[in-house]
CSV table of C-alpha atoms in Angstrom, one decimal:
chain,number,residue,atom,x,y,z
A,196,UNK,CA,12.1,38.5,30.1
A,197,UNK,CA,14.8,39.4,32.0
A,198,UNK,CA,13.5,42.9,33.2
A,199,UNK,CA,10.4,41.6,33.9
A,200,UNK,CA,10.1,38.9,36.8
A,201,UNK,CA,6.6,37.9,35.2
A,202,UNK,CA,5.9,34.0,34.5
A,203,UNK,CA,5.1,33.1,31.5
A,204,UNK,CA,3.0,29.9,30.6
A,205,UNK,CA,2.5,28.7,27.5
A,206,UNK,CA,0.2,25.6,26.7
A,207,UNK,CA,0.8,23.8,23.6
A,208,UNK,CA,-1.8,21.2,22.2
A,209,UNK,CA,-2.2,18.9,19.0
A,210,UNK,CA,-3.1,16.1,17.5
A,211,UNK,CA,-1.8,13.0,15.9
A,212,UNK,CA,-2.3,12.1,12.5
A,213,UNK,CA,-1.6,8.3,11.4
A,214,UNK,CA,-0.6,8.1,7.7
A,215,UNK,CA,-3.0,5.9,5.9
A,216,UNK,CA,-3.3,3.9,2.6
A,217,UNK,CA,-7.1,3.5,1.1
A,218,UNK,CA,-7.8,1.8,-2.1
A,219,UNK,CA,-10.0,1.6,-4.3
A,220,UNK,CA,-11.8,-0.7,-5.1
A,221,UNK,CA,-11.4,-2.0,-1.4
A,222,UNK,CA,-11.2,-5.4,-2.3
A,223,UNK,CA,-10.3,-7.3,-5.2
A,224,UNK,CA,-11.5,-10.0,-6.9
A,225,UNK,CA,-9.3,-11.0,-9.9
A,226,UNK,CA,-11.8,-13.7,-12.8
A,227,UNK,CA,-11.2,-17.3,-13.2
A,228,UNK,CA,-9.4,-17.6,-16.2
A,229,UNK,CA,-7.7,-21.0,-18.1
A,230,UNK,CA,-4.3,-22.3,-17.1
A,231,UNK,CA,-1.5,-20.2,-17.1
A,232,UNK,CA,-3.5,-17.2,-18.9
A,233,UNK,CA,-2.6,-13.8,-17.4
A,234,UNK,CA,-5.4,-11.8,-15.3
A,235,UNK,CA,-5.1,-8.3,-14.3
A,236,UNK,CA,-6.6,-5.3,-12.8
A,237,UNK,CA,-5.9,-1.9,-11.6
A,238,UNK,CA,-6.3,-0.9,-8.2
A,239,UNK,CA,-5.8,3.1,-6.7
A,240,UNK,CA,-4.1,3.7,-3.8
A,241,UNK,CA,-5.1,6.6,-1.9
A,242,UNK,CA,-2.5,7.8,0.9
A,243,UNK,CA,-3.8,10.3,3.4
A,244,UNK,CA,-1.7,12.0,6.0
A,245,UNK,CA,1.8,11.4,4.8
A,246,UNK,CA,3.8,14.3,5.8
A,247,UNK,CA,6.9,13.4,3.8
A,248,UNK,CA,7.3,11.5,1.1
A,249,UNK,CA,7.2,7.2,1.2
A,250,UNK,CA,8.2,4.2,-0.7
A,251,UNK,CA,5.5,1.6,-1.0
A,252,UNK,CA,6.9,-1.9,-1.1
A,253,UNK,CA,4.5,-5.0,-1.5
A,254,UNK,CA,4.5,-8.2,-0.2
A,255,UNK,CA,2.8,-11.2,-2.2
A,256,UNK,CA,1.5,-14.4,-0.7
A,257,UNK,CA,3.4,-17.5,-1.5
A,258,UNK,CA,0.2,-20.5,-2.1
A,259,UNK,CA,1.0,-24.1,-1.2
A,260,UNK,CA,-0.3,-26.3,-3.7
A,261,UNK,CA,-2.3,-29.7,-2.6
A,262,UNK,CA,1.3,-32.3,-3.1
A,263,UNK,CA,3.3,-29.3,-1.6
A,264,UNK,CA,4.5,-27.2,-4.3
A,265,UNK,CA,4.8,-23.8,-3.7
A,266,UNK,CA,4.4,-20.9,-6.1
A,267,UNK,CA,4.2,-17.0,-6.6
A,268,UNK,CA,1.1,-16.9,-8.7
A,269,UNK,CA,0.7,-12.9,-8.0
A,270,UNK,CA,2.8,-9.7,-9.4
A,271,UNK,CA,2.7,-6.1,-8.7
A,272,UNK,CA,3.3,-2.9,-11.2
A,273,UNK,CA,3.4,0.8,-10.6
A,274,UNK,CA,3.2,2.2,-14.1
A,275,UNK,CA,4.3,5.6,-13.1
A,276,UNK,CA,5.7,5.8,-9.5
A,277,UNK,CA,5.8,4.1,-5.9
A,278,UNK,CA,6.8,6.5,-3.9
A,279,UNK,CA,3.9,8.9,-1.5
A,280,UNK,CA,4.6,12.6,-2.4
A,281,UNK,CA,3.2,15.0,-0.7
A,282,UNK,CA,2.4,18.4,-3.2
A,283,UNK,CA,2.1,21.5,-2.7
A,284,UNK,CA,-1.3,21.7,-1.6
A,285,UNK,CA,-0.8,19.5,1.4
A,286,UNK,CA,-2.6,16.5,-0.6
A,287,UNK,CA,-1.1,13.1,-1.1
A,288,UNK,CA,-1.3,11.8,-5.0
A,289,UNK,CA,-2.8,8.8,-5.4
A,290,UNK,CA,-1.2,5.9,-7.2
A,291,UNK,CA,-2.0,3.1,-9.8
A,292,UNK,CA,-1.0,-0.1,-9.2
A,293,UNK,CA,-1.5,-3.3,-11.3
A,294,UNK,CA,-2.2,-6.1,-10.1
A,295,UNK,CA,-2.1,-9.4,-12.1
A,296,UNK,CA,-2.6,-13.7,-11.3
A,297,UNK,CA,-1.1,-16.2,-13.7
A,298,UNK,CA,-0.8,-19.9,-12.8
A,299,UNK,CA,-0.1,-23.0,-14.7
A,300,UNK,CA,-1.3,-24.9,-11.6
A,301,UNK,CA,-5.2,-25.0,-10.9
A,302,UNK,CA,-5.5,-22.6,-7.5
A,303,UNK,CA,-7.9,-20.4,-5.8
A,304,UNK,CA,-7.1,-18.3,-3.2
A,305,UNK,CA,-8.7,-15.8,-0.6
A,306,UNK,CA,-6.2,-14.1,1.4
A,307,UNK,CA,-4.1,-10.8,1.7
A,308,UNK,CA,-1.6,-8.8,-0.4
A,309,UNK,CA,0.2,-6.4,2.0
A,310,UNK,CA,1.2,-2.6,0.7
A,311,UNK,CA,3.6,-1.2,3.3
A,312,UNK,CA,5.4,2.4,3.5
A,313,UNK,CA,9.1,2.5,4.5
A,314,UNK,CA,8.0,3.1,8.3
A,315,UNK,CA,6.4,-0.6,8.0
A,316,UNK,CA,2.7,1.1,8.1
């Protein structure tokens, strides 16, 4: 470049890609069952657009009861892994997550269960 008193320009251009979690089924509805009697279902989570790999962490409502109480009827399980990898193809691996209700209280609830990658996405 030097030798040559020429400009160069150079344009660049791109896009940016948001990682993003799908699941499926999209929502979840767990069946009544008696007191304190475990219910559970499995749920896939499908991450798109992670570039490098991610630990899901989950955050689980805390219900009030009617006098006050308060209790953590939900729980979480990842039977193989919880962490976003990104393989060799460029693809994200989805992931299996159980999730299960047990209460010794009579409850219902309609609300949210937050999954969230180490970048708080």
């Amino acid at each position: 470049l030097k030798d040559n008193p020429s400009h160069y320009k150079i344009t660049l251009s791109g896009t940016v890609i948001s990682p993003k979690i799908n699941f499926d089924p999209p929502f979840l509805m767990l069946m009544p069952v008696p007191l304190d009697v475990k219910t559970e279902t499995a749920i896939n989570i499908i991450p798109q657009d992670y570039l490098r790999q991610s630990r899901i962490q989950v955050e689980l409502p805390e219900l009030e009861l009617e006098d006050g109480d308060r209790i953590y009827p939900f729980s979480v399980q990842f039977p193989e892994e919880q962490d976003i990898i990104l393989s060799s193809d460029g693809t994200n691996k989805e992931l299996i997550c159980y999730i299960s209700f047990r209460s010794s209280r009579p409850v219902s609830f309609l609300g949210k269960i937050f999954f969230i990658d180490e970048e708080e996405n």
